[in-house]
């Protein structure tokens, strides 16, 4: 069967070149005489893969030297606890900006470990916008301010020039669904984490960029495996890391670099997103659900306003080789996730299909 | 390059048939039009993979219906905390049997969360035997008794008929390095966990078999992601599971089933181990380090008694295509890990090489 255009929100499409390379060396990697899956994580061969992955990620993200890069397990959901247990141990306060389900879950987890406060929310309009946050809204003694940089379900994002101005308070960001998609200045953050399975690799590895001075202050109750210091002290090899997932991330990093790095991805992503939003803005049948200024470049939710028509669209689009356009189970409607690996041709195929559907069902 | 014989203790050799099948469907799985790495964990295609993996594991291990099977992240090291936080919340006491580094680490982690007690240890003889444990040594009000069923580093094991008799106290076992290698009666355990990367799949997934009545009693401080109930209530899909690693486990389970299941693996493993131990027992140069009655079927440590000769052996064996025979960094000497995926031919090649080395260096 032909490969489809996969608009899944996560796990998501990977560059076909990456998959082909992985397939070609799955049984026997280079001159190792074995698969990457079979390599001891303490072997020279795997150490090179890990070091390369780290160096490439550092380069692509422009990570300053006073930050550590960690490859951890448990996904973003584990980070919800790790962030709180490791960073909310000075004044035991943290400020959360609620822009969707994932921010809410992170907030709920933090509230179990200290005085977490929701300082802003866009729940009043079903998270269809990013709330304006001014410095006065933040507590001066908060241990950190937390955002979900891109909201996979609702299709909003904090733009690189629209981040909360937190001053000396570390800004923590969940970038699981927009990592490597446009240029963010890492030095503005205390910590950035990203589950790999949307824009960076397979599920099962979460890349954490953490400012070094934030490491080493975990609560006493923190499990050893949830202490950033454990992993920083052991270069992500305290125990066996998810080796094969890290290897696939490395291939994705190489692919991003070959495309021209994050600035080039940003240009392509803006073009892809503009094309789709432009169509939505002009369609008589479909419309986007997010205010224009806060639209995500990665996740584009849209509706017809008619549930039956939505269902028909999802069904027919699937038959046409456009997969996973159904909206999140908590929202309904449709959603096109157009991550880095989605080619322009995929976006064009979607728009063509929508036009045809609109004609046939008007 | 030819594939080598890989004696790595973990991550470890996988059956070449599994790797070849994975490679053949890496870019495009069946009629899905995408890689397993790209599938939404909530898609029908992935749900089938997960259900198959679970059903096969249940069948192979003979898991009774009053147990739940979970596929989690974080490896065995994360289980050290999870076991304590979830199960040591009744009388806040647990009894540990110290048979090596991994049992010690599990014990140290548990001691952070309650009254963990080392009720027996073989540290006096560098963990070269399994201590005899009688019911009187256990505390009657312990929430559980913990063992590491097979000790990867030291090469000892609790035999299926030599388990501690814990009566009504749940017995918890780390089976990371001997899962699926010989028949254990699951009903004798409260919980069995196994990091996949030795005998079951790639690093990044840990299979947990837990008796259902032990779920739902976690300490209040337990992070949501470390609560077994979180994962049991959501069939391992509370958040995105390590999908691709689970898929590889499924392929390994299919392979084990094709070999005749765990009883057949046990017969082969006993034959492989007997051949190697028999050679060691008769060698004038090499000798095993473990008392015969407690020898592991999976990990066979041995030494010459001469560090230079050990180093020479490791170097020359590598050149001969026998990889990763160096002993654990904390022990020295050599270690051959002969997991399910190591064919008899690999063990024979090792013995032939040892004979040759012994001849050349006597």
XYZ file of C-alpha atoms in Angstrom:
724
model
C 0.000 0.000 0.000
C 1.054 3.572 -0.697
C 2.031 5.736 2.214
C -0.786 8.069 3.223
C -0.657 11.690 4.300
C -0.784 11.317 8.068
C -2.222 14.326 9.908
C -2.053 12.640 13.312
C -1.477 14.930 16.294
C 0.923 12.441 17.830
C 2.571 10.053 17.340
C 2.936 11.702 13.965
C 4.423 11.480 10.516
C 8.200 11.175 10.292
C 10.274 12.117 7.247
C 10.235 9.167 4.866
C 13.998 9.553 4.345
C 14.482 8.969 8.074
C 12.326 5.847 8.017
C 14.106 4.486 4.968
C 17.518 5.014 6.513
C 16.373 3.403 9.767
C 14.986 0.413 7.864
C 18.203 -0.005 5.869
C 20.345 -0.260 9.001
C 17.881 -1.872 11.393
C 19.354 -5.378 11.249
C 22.983 -4.283 11.108
C 24.167 -0.771 11.941
C 27.284 0.368 10.079
C 30.158 -1.902 11.013
C 28.713 -2.721 14.433
C 27.562 -6.185 13.446
C 24.284 -5.631 15.296
C 21.160 -3.478 15.418
C 21.108 -0.230 17.376
C 18.383 -1.973 19.436
C 20.913 -4.583 20.528
C 23.736 -2.239 21.507
C 24.803 -1.878 25.096
C 24.125 1.709 26.113
C 27.692 1.767 27.445
C 29.216 0.630 24.133
C 31.378 2.982 22.093
C 28.989 2.686 19.155
C 25.985 3.847 21.144
C 27.937 6.558 22.943
C 28.651 8.109 19.546
C 24.948 8.012 18.640
C 23.996 9.656 21.934
C 26.700 12.314 21.677
C 25.719 13.066 18.090
C 22.037 13.366 19.015
C 22.868 15.738 21.836
C 25.236 17.863 19.752
C 22.775 18.114 16.868
C 19.890 19.059 19.144
C 22.084 21.666 20.836
C 23.041 23.107 17.473
C 19.524 23.099 16.013
C 17.969 24.696 19.102
C 20.882 27.077 19.700
C 21.198 25.840 23.274
C 23.624 27.998 25.321
C 26.439 26.278 27.221
C 24.859 26.887 30.607
C 22.090 24.445 29.754
C 22.057 20.663 29.979
C 20.285 18.379 27.489
C 18.675 15.201 28.820
C 16.892 12.358 27.051
C 14.333 10.943 29.478
C 11.413 8.546 29.558
C 7.780 9.027 30.494
C 6.847 11.726 28.000
C 5.458 15.157 28.766
C 3.123 13.734 31.401
C 6.100 12.640 33.499
C 7.553 16.127 33.134
C 4.440 17.561 34.781
C 5.593 15.927 38.031
C 9.326 16.341 37.431
C 9.061 20.088 36.855
C 7.134 20.540 40.089
C 9.225 18.180 42.235
C 12.525 19.587 40.998
C 11.799 23.284 40.619
C 9.078 24.185 43.119
C 11.309 23.676 46.141
C 12.455 27.197 46.990
C 9.329 29.188 47.758
C 7.037 26.271 46.948
C 5.045 28.446 44.554
C 4.542 28.211 40.812
C 2.401 30.151 38.346
C 0.583 28.387 35.535
C -1.024 29.822 32.412
C -3.909 27.604 31.367
C -4.249 27.357 27.608
C -5.638 23.856 27.233
C -5.749 20.296 28.523
C -2.004 19.778 28.804
C -1.395 22.988 30.745
C -4.299 22.061 33.010
C -2.871 18.611 33.666
C 0.565 20.056 34.411
C -1.055 22.539 36.791
C -3.095 19.873 38.564
C 0.020 17.773 39.101
C 2.020 20.734 40.438
C -0.829 21.626 42.815
C -0.234 18.264 44.513
C 3.291 19.339 45.463
C 2.998 22.999 46.411
C 1.213 26.278 45.906
C 0.531 26.214 42.196
C -1.607 29.093 40.977
C -3.456 29.542 37.694
C -2.595 33.168 36.910
C -4.405 33.260 33.580
C -6.676 31.066 31.512
C -8.467 31.035 28.205
C -11.004 28.476 29.392
C -13.741 31.123 29.067
C -13.592 30.805 25.283
C -12.755 27.085 25.032
C -9.028 27.854 24.828
C -9.341 29.463 21.404
C -6.869 32.202 22.267
C -3.710 32.851 24.288
C -4.416 35.059 27.317
C -2.393 38.225 27.681
C -0.135 37.926 30.696
C 1.587 40.922 32.235
C 4.367 40.818 34.855
C 1.982 42.129 37.548
C -0.062 38.950 37.222
C 2.906 36.816 38.294
C 3.889 36.299 41.891
C 7.309 37.808 42.521
C 8.330 34.833 44.623
C 7.073 32.159 42.244
C 9.685 29.471 41.667
C 8.714 29.422 38.001
C 6.084 30.384 35.447
C 4.765 27.550 33.293
C 3.344 27.595 29.779
C 2.360 25.059 27.163
C 3.992 26.763 24.180
C 1.832 25.090 21.570
C -1.571 23.635 22.342
C -1.995 20.519 20.269
C -5.682 20.075 20.953
C -6.887 23.668 20.590
C -4.394 24.855 17.962
C -2.987 27.929 19.675
C 0.588 28.952 20.378
C 2.720 31.426 22.258
C 4.706 33.084 19.484
C 8.460 33.452 20.007
C 7.934 37.205 20.441
C 4.832 36.793 22.588
C 6.253 34.915 25.562
C 5.368 36.005 29.091
C 7.972 38.460 30.392
C 8.982 36.663 33.564
C 12.118 38.634 34.406
C 14.216 36.614 36.845
C 11.584 33.942 37.302
C 12.412 30.868 35.210
C 9.979 30.297 32.361
C 9.169 26.624 31.836
C 7.713 25.482 28.524
C 6.131 22.330 27.223
C 7.138 22.404 23.545
C 6.113 18.848 22.755
C 4.070 19.851 19.733
C 6.147 22.686 18.281
C 9.732 21.795 19.059
C 12.051 22.499 16.107
C 9.194 24.122 14.177
C 10.204 27.761 14.580
C 12.991 29.659 16.293
C 12.624 30.256 20.036
C 15.404 31.873 22.052
C 16.328 29.144 24.528
C 18.012 31.668 26.833
C 14.571 33.041 27.681
C 13.626 29.745 29.308
C 14.608 27.929 32.468
C 13.502 24.613 31.029
C 12.012 23.378 27.762
C 10.736 19.839 27.440
C 9.355 18.033 24.439
C 7.986 14.541 24.068
C 9.551 13.314 20.839
C 6.500 11.761 19.254
C 5.184 14.820 17.443
C 8.058 16.617 15.783
C 11.221 14.784 16.729
C 10.985 11.008 16.726
C 9.051 8.055 18.088
C 7.144 7.958 21.373
C 9.198 6.906 24.370
C 11.756 9.667 24.691
C 11.387 13.208 26.002
C 14.121 15.785 25.398
C 14.691 18.211 28.258
C 16.751 21.393 28.007
C 17.412 22.699 31.507
C 19.456 25.635 32.778
C 22.213 24.114 34.873
C 21.585 26.243 37.959
C 18.088 24.767 38.196
C 19.461 21.247 38.639
C 20.016 19.832 42.118
C 17.201 21.324 44.174
C 14.624 18.544 44.064
C 12.208 17.842 46.902
C 13.255 15.047 49.266
C 10.325 12.909 48.174
C 11.466 12.950 44.529
C 12.120 9.441 43.183
C 15.725 9.045 42.070
C 14.598 8.551 38.481
C 12.579 11.798 38.555
C 15.467 13.939 39.763
C 17.047 15.897 36.905
C 20.374 15.694 38.767
C 20.368 11.894 38.460
C 20.307 12.157 34.699
C 22.494 15.249 34.353
C 25.239 13.608 36.422
C 25.136 10.530 34.207
C 24.682 12.052 30.740
C 21.221 10.441 30.443
C 22.752 7.007 31.137
C 21.982 6.523 34.842
C 20.044 3.503 33.699
C 19.421 2.199 30.206
C 18.020 5.082 28.141
C 15.525 4.494 25.315
C 18.430 3.927 22.917
C 16.587 3.227 19.708
C 14.238 6.180 20.122
C 17.238 8.446 20.690
C 18.811 7.064 17.521
C 15.683 7.895 15.505
C 15.710 11.418 16.994
C 19.301 11.735 15.798
C 18.204 10.837 12.267
C 15.412 13.423 12.486
C 17.883 16.064 13.717
C 20.140 15.275 10.753
C 17.143 15.640 8.465
C 16.162 19.010 9.996
C 19.729 20.203 9.610
C 19.746 19.136 5.970
C 16.551 21.148 5.384
C 18.440 24.219 6.614
C 17.851 23.983 10.344
C 15.042 25.465 12.386
C 14.940 28.817 10.509
C 14.303 26.940 7.261
C 11.688 24.720 8.925
C 10.012 27.856 10.255
C 9.803 29.367 6.777
C 8.318 26.190 5.320
C 5.943 25.751 8.254
C 4.700 29.323 7.942
C 4.068 28.796 4.254
C 2.216 25.518 4.857
C 0.122 26.981 7.663
C -0.635 30.176 5.740
C -1.916 28.175 2.803
C -4.287 26.172 4.996
C -5.488 29.113 7.120
C -5.965 31.191 4.004
C -8.211 28.537 2.552
C -10.143 28.259 5.828
C -10.594 32.027 6.020
C -12.112 32.033 2.554
C -14.166 28.867 2.743
C -17.937 29.051 3.062
C -18.087 25.603 4.634
C -15.012 25.230 6.864
C -13.711 27.630 9.411
C -10.818 27.643 11.861
C -11.598 27.818 15.570
C -8.703 29.983 16.797
C -8.275 33.760 16.787
C -5.878 34.613 13.962
C -3.092 36.132 16.057
C -2.656 33.024 18.236
C -2.863 30.333 15.608
C -0.544 27.358 15.828
C 1.714 26.561 12.894
C 1.480 22.882 13.760
C -2.118 22.021 14.688
C -5.011 23.442 12.728
C -8.458 22.674 14.142
C -11.471 23.432 11.960
C -15.189 22.711 11.821
C -18.109 22.912 9.450
C -20.550 23.734 12.230
C -22.477 20.562 11.375
C -21.512 17.386 13.228
C -22.833 15.052 10.567
C -20.914 16.884 7.893
C -17.769 16.768 10.049
C -18.136 13.005 10.377
C -18.712 12.626 6.656
C -15.622 14.707 5.957
C -13.435 12.600 8.258
C -14.704 9.406 6.668
C -14.266 10.542 3.083
C -10.886 12.148 3.683
C -9.634 8.867 5.126
C -10.779 7.040 2.033
C -8.839 9.588 -0.009
C -5.558 8.808 1.808
C -5.718 11.733 4.232
C -5.444 10.074 7.639
C -6.217 11.160 11.189
C -8.113 14.365 10.475
C -10.628 13.726 13.220
C -10.468 16.332 15.981
C -9.431 15.463 19.517
C -12.022 13.416 21.379
C -12.542 16.298 23.839
C -13.232 18.892 21.094
C -14.735 17.235 18.036
C -14.611 18.644 14.509
C -11.418 18.220 12.534
C -7.764 18.900 13.130
C -4.880 18.818 10.690
C -1.514 18.423 12.368
C 1.080 19.647 9.918
C 4.371 19.027 11.679
C 7.808 19.391 10.133
C 7.550 16.044 8.376
C 4.311 16.946 6.575
C 5.346 18.062 3.096
C 3.714 20.978 1.310
C 2.215 18.411 -1.069
C 0.285 16.948 1.865
C -1.177 20.321 2.796
C -2.078 20.941 -0.839
C -3.723 17.548 -1.107
C -5.792 18.377 1.975
C -6.869 21.750 0.598
C -7.755 20.219 -2.758
C -9.839 17.606 -0.991
C -11.590 20.236 1.129
C -12.401 22.267 -1.971
C -13.826 19.226 -3.668
C -15.816 18.299 -0.570
C -17.135 21.819 -0.300
C -18.269 21.772 -3.927
C -19.944 18.396 -3.589
C -21.767 19.214 -0.370
C -22.792 22.822 -0.689
C 29.694 -6.529 7.841
C 28.489 -9.851 9.192
C 26.389 -9.870 12.329
C 28.433 -10.767 15.388
C 27.552 -12.954 18.351
C 26.491 -10.338 20.878
C 26.911 -11.399 24.513
C 25.859 -8.005 25.878
C 24.078 -8.026 29.246
C 21.625 -5.393 28.073
C 20.522 -4.037 25.718
C 21.058 -7.422 24.166
C 20.799 -9.549 21.066
C 17.362 -9.872 19.500
C 16.285 -12.721 17.215
C 17.435 -11.867 13.697
C 14.009 -12.917 12.351
C 12.427 -10.231 14.532
C 14.821 -7.582 13.275
C 14.289 -8.587 9.667
C 10.528 -8.444 10.019
C 10.730 -5.050 11.729
C 12.991 -3.730 8.974
C 10.666 -4.995 6.253
C 7.672 -3.126 7.663
C 9.397 -0.118 9.192
C 8.444 2.366 6.460
C 4.977 1.015 5.881
C 3.196 -1.365 8.246
C 0.744 -3.759 6.589
C -2.008 -1.743 4.962
C -1.671 1.183 7.377
C 0.123 3.432 4.919
C 2.550 4.482 7.643
C 5.212 3.231 10.049
C 4.251 1.906 13.479
C 6.358 4.840 14.769
C 3.915 7.245 13.140
C 0.688 5.712 14.385
C -1.526 7.495 16.846
C -1.612 5.398 20.002
C -5.402 5.762 19.840
C -5.638 4.439 16.271
C -7.288 1.112 15.529
C -4.057 -0.186 14.003
C -2.006 0.465 17.113
C -4.728 -0.777 19.442
C -4.483 -4.158 17.726
C -0.703 -4.216 18.201
C -1.054 -3.375 21.886
C -3.817 -5.912 22.462
C -1.817 -8.596 20.655
C 1.304 -7.826 22.691
C -0.658 -8.053 25.907
C -2.457 -11.263 24.934
C 0.750 -12.946 23.813
C 2.618 -11.950 26.953
C -0.289 -13.210 29.068
C -0.272 -16.510 27.223
C 3.500 -17.003 27.296
C 3.792 -16.174 30.996
C 0.593 -17.986 31.948
C -0.725 -14.880 33.668
C -3.906 -15.597 35.678
C -6.966 -13.407 35.094
C -6.639 -11.645 38.434
C -3.488 -9.935 37.210
C -3.091 -6.824 35.050
C -0.359 -6.371 32.428
C 1.082 -2.877 31.962
C 3.658 -1.529 29.523
C 5.449 1.349 31.233
C 8.435 3.610 30.749
C 11.494 4.229 32.898
C 12.876 0.698 33.056
C 13.538 -1.349 36.138
C 15.034 1.645 37.930
C 11.691 3.433 37.822
C 10.030 0.324 39.228
C 12.258 0.561 42.300
C 10.326 3.700 43.267
C 6.964 2.586 41.892
C 6.967 -0.660 43.846
C 7.689 1.192 47.086
C 5.300 4.107 46.502
C 2.429 1.855 45.419
C 2.818 -1.182 47.637
C 4.469 -0.018 50.864
C 1.453 1.954 52.015
C -0.289 -0.396 54.410
C 2.150 -1.151 57.202
C 4.915 0.896 55.577
C 7.305 -2.031 55.819
C 8.994 -4.081 53.141
C 11.587 -6.855 53.248
C 14.406 -7.007 50.702
C 16.754 -9.849 49.861
C 20.050 -8.413 48.679
C 21.610 -10.490 45.925
C 23.433 -7.818 43.935
C 23.541 -4.225 42.731
C 19.992 -4.084 41.419
C 18.422 -5.469 44.578
C 20.534 -3.017 46.578
C 19.366 -0.093 44.473
C 15.745 -1.162 44.798
C 16.205 -1.471 48.558
C 17.863 1.939 48.857
C 15.002 3.549 46.958
C 12.362 1.830 49.093
C 14.161 2.909 52.274
C 13.439 6.511 51.252
C 9.699 5.853 51.455
C 9.256 3.618 54.464
C 10.716 0.948 56.694
C 12.560 -1.205 54.194
C 14.631 -3.950 55.773
C 17.366 -6.116 54.275
C 16.397 -9.505 55.655
C 19.164 -11.432 53.896
C 22.199 -10.710 51.778
C 24.970 -12.519 49.949
C 27.263 -9.510 50.051
C 29.646 -11.459 52.337
C 30.755 -13.539 49.354
C 30.470 -10.898 46.619
C 26.949 -12.025 45.740
C 28.154 -15.359 44.361
C 25.245 -17.258 45.864
C 21.551 -16.894 46.722
C 20.985 -16.670 50.483
C 18.605 -19.166 52.049
C 15.540 -17.328 53.300
C 13.094 -18.928 55.692
C 9.649 -17.572 56.630
C 10.878 -16.659 60.130
C 13.254 -14.125 58.601
C 10.361 -12.178 57.136
C 8.337 -9.650 59.086
C 4.759 -10.854 59.377
C 3.458 -7.362 58.721
C 5.712 -6.566 55.766
C 3.758 -5.119 52.860
C 5.844 -7.217 50.494
C 9.032 -9.236 50.101
C 11.289 -8.203 47.229
C 13.747 -10.235 45.179
C 15.796 -9.739 42.052
C 15.037 -13.081 40.427
C 18.117 -13.126 38.220
C 21.230 -11.132 38.974
C 22.667 -9.916 35.697
C 25.955 -8.737 37.121
C 26.788 -11.635 39.445
C 25.155 -14.433 37.479
C 22.920 -15.946 40.135
C 19.225 -16.729 40.125
C 16.334 -17.757 42.294
C 15.173 -20.977 40.674
C 11.435 -21.394 40.070
C 11.365 -24.007 42.866
C 13.612 -21.987 45.154
C 11.523 -18.875 45.694
C 11.113 -17.466 49.198
C 7.957 -18.883 50.797
C 6.200 -15.640 51.669
C 2.767 -17.020 52.471
C 0.246 -14.196 52.319
C 2.863 -11.511 51.853
C 3.111 -10.492 48.197
C 6.386 -11.517 46.573
C 7.742 -8.870 44.195
C 10.303 -9.847 41.573
C 12.565 -7.998 39.203
C 12.807 -10.428 36.280
C 14.446 -8.017 33.854
C 17.204 -10.415 32.946
C 15.420 -13.754 32.981
C 11.897 -12.998 31.854
C 10.583 -15.605 29.406
C 13.680 -17.745 29.921
C 12.200 -20.456 32.115
C 8.804 -21.205 33.604
C 7.871 -19.347 36.790
C 4.435 -19.690 38.343
C 3.060 -16.141 38.164
C 0.448 -16.896 40.821
C 3.260 -17.070 43.390
C 3.994 -13.373 42.864
C 2.276 -10.108 43.696
C 4.153 -8.280 40.977
C 6.742 -9.161 38.346
C 8.460 -6.440 36.352
C 10.942 -6.689 33.518
C 12.747 -4.033 31.551
C 12.453 -5.256 27.973
C 16.014 -4.669 26.860
C 17.471 -8.022 27.851
C 15.108 -10.761 26.835
C 12.041 -9.108 25.384
C 12.688 -6.130 23.141
C 14.420 -2.764 22.939
C 15.162 -0.460 25.862
C 12.385 1.967 26.713
C 9.563 -0.284 27.827
C 9.080 -2.209 31.039
C 6.410 -4.895 31.311
C 4.663 -5.111 34.676
C 2.442 -7.990 35.779
C 0.555 -6.947 38.894
C -2.107 -8.699 40.947
C -5.209 -6.554 40.664
C -5.853 -6.250 44.386
C -2.470 -4.547 44.780
C -3.512 -1.675 42.502
C -4.974 1.504 43.965
C -3.192 1.915 47.276
C -0.400 4.334 46.303
C 1.030 6.903 48.704
C -0.402 10.411 48.356
C 2.961 11.753 47.187
C 3.050 9.341 44.227
C 3.270 11.193 40.899
C 0.281 10.398 38.696
C 2.552 8.701 36.174
C 4.065 6.454 38.858
C 0.721 5.193 40.120
C -0.069 1.730 38.753
C -3.752 2.638 38.906
C -3.234 5.416 36.356
C -1.988 2.916 33.821
C -4.283 0.026 34.761
C -7.336 2.278 34.370
C -6.177 3.327 30.913
C -4.810 0.067 29.494
C -1.269 1.553 29.395
C -2.542 4.482 27.303
C -2.965 7.213 29.934
C -0.430 9.108 27.877
C 1.429 8.040 24.753
C 3.086 4.693 25.483
C 6.406 3.696 23.883
C 4.520 2.341 20.882
C 7.370 1.144 18.710
C 9.101 -0.649 21.587
C 5.839 -2.415 22.423
C 5.527 -3.455 18.777
C 9.031 -4.991 18.847
C 8.124 -6.823 22.073
C 5.100 -8.201 20.247
C 7.363 -9.545 17.499
C 9.615 -11.126 20.138
C 6.601 -12.708 21.856
C 5.532 -14.163 18.508
C 9.032 -15.527 18.043
C 9.072 -17.104 21.513
C 5.699 -18.686 20.831
C 7.003 -20.081 17.549
C 9.953 -21.661 19.385
C 7.432 -23.521 21.535
C 6.815 -20.969 24.271
C 8.623 -20.585 27.573
C 8.923 -24.339 28.302
C 10.778 -24.780 25.020
C 12.978 -21.723 25.696
C 13.757 -23.167 29.115
C 14.901 -26.457 27.602
C 17.143 -24.697 25.084
C 18.476 -22.286 27.704
C 19.323 -25.121 30.070
C 21.168 -26.889 27.290
C 23.097 -23.749 26.309
C 23.997 -22.928 29.909
C 24.959 -26.534 30.729
C 27.345 -26.615 27.794
C 29.083 -23.432 28.903
C 29.193 -24.289 32.616
C 30.418 -27.755 31.799
C 33.290 -26.319 29.842
C 34.087 -23.877 32.665
C 34.011 -26.658 35.246
C 36.556 -28.596 33.244
C 38.779 -25.767 32.095
C 42.212 -25.296 33.641
C 42.237 -21.603 32.719
C 38.675 -20.299 33.100
C 36.326 -20.770 35.994
C 32.830 -19.602 36.840
C 32.345 -17.402 39.884
C 28.985 -18.657 41.161
C 28.167 -21.665 43.342
C 26.732 -24.357 41.038
C 23.264 -24.568 42.592
C 22.510 -20.858 42.127
C 23.859 -20.337 38.638
C 21.921 -18.149 36.236
C 20.842 -19.583 32.903
C 21.226 -16.146 31.347
C 24.393 -14.487 32.644
C 27.581 -16.469 33.030
C 30.459 -14.605 34.677
C 33.890 -16.188 34.553
C 37.513 -15.281 35.196
C 40.999 -16.563 34.557
C 42.314 -15.205 37.838
C 44.751 -13.020 35.892
C 43.614 -9.521 34.971
C 45.977 -9.173 32.027
C 44.837 -12.472 30.615
C 41.188 -11.419 31.105
C 41.868 -8.228 29.131
C 43.635 -10.163 26.396
C 40.727 -12.567 26.182
C 38.179 -9.767 25.858
C 40.237 -8.101 23.151
C 40.861 -11.234 21.109
C 37.302 -12.519 21.438
C 36.018 -9.218 20.085
C 38.327 -9.539 17.089
C 36.857 -13.014 16.555
C 33.286 -11.668 16.351
C 32.313 -12.449 19.949
C 31.160 -9.073 21.289
C 30.631 -7.684 24.779
C 32.262 -10.411 26.827
C 33.813 -7.934 29.239
C 32.474 -8.282 32.775
C 30.447 -5.561 34.454
C 32.524 -2.542 35.411
C 31.872 -3.227 39.105
C 33.095 -6.848 38.931
C 35.725 -7.250 36.215
C 36.576 -10.518 34.463
C 34.255 -11.744 31.740
C 30.550 -12.368 31.424
C 28.640 -14.114 28.667
C 24.978 -13.169 28.556
C 23.199 -15.926 26.705
C 19.619 -14.736 26.546
C 16.829 -16.380 24.556
C 18.036 -14.791 21.318
C 21.558 -16.237 21.603
C 21.576 -19.367 19.447
C 23.339 -22.559 20.478
C 25.815 -21.819 17.662
C 26.846 -18.655 19.498
C 27.532 -20.548 22.712
C 29.466 -23.180 20.775
C 31.504 -20.475 19.019
C 32.355 -19.019 22.413
C 33.429 -22.374 23.836
C 35.517 -23.120 20.756
C 37.210 -19.765 21.094
C 37.870 -20.321 24.804
C 39.396 -23.712 24.076
C 41.635 -22.198 21.431
C 42.613 -19.337 23.736
C 43.367 -21.787 26.528
C 45.577 -23.831 24.227
C 47.452 -20.797 22.947
C 48.034 -19.291 26.372
C 48.666 -22.210 28.668
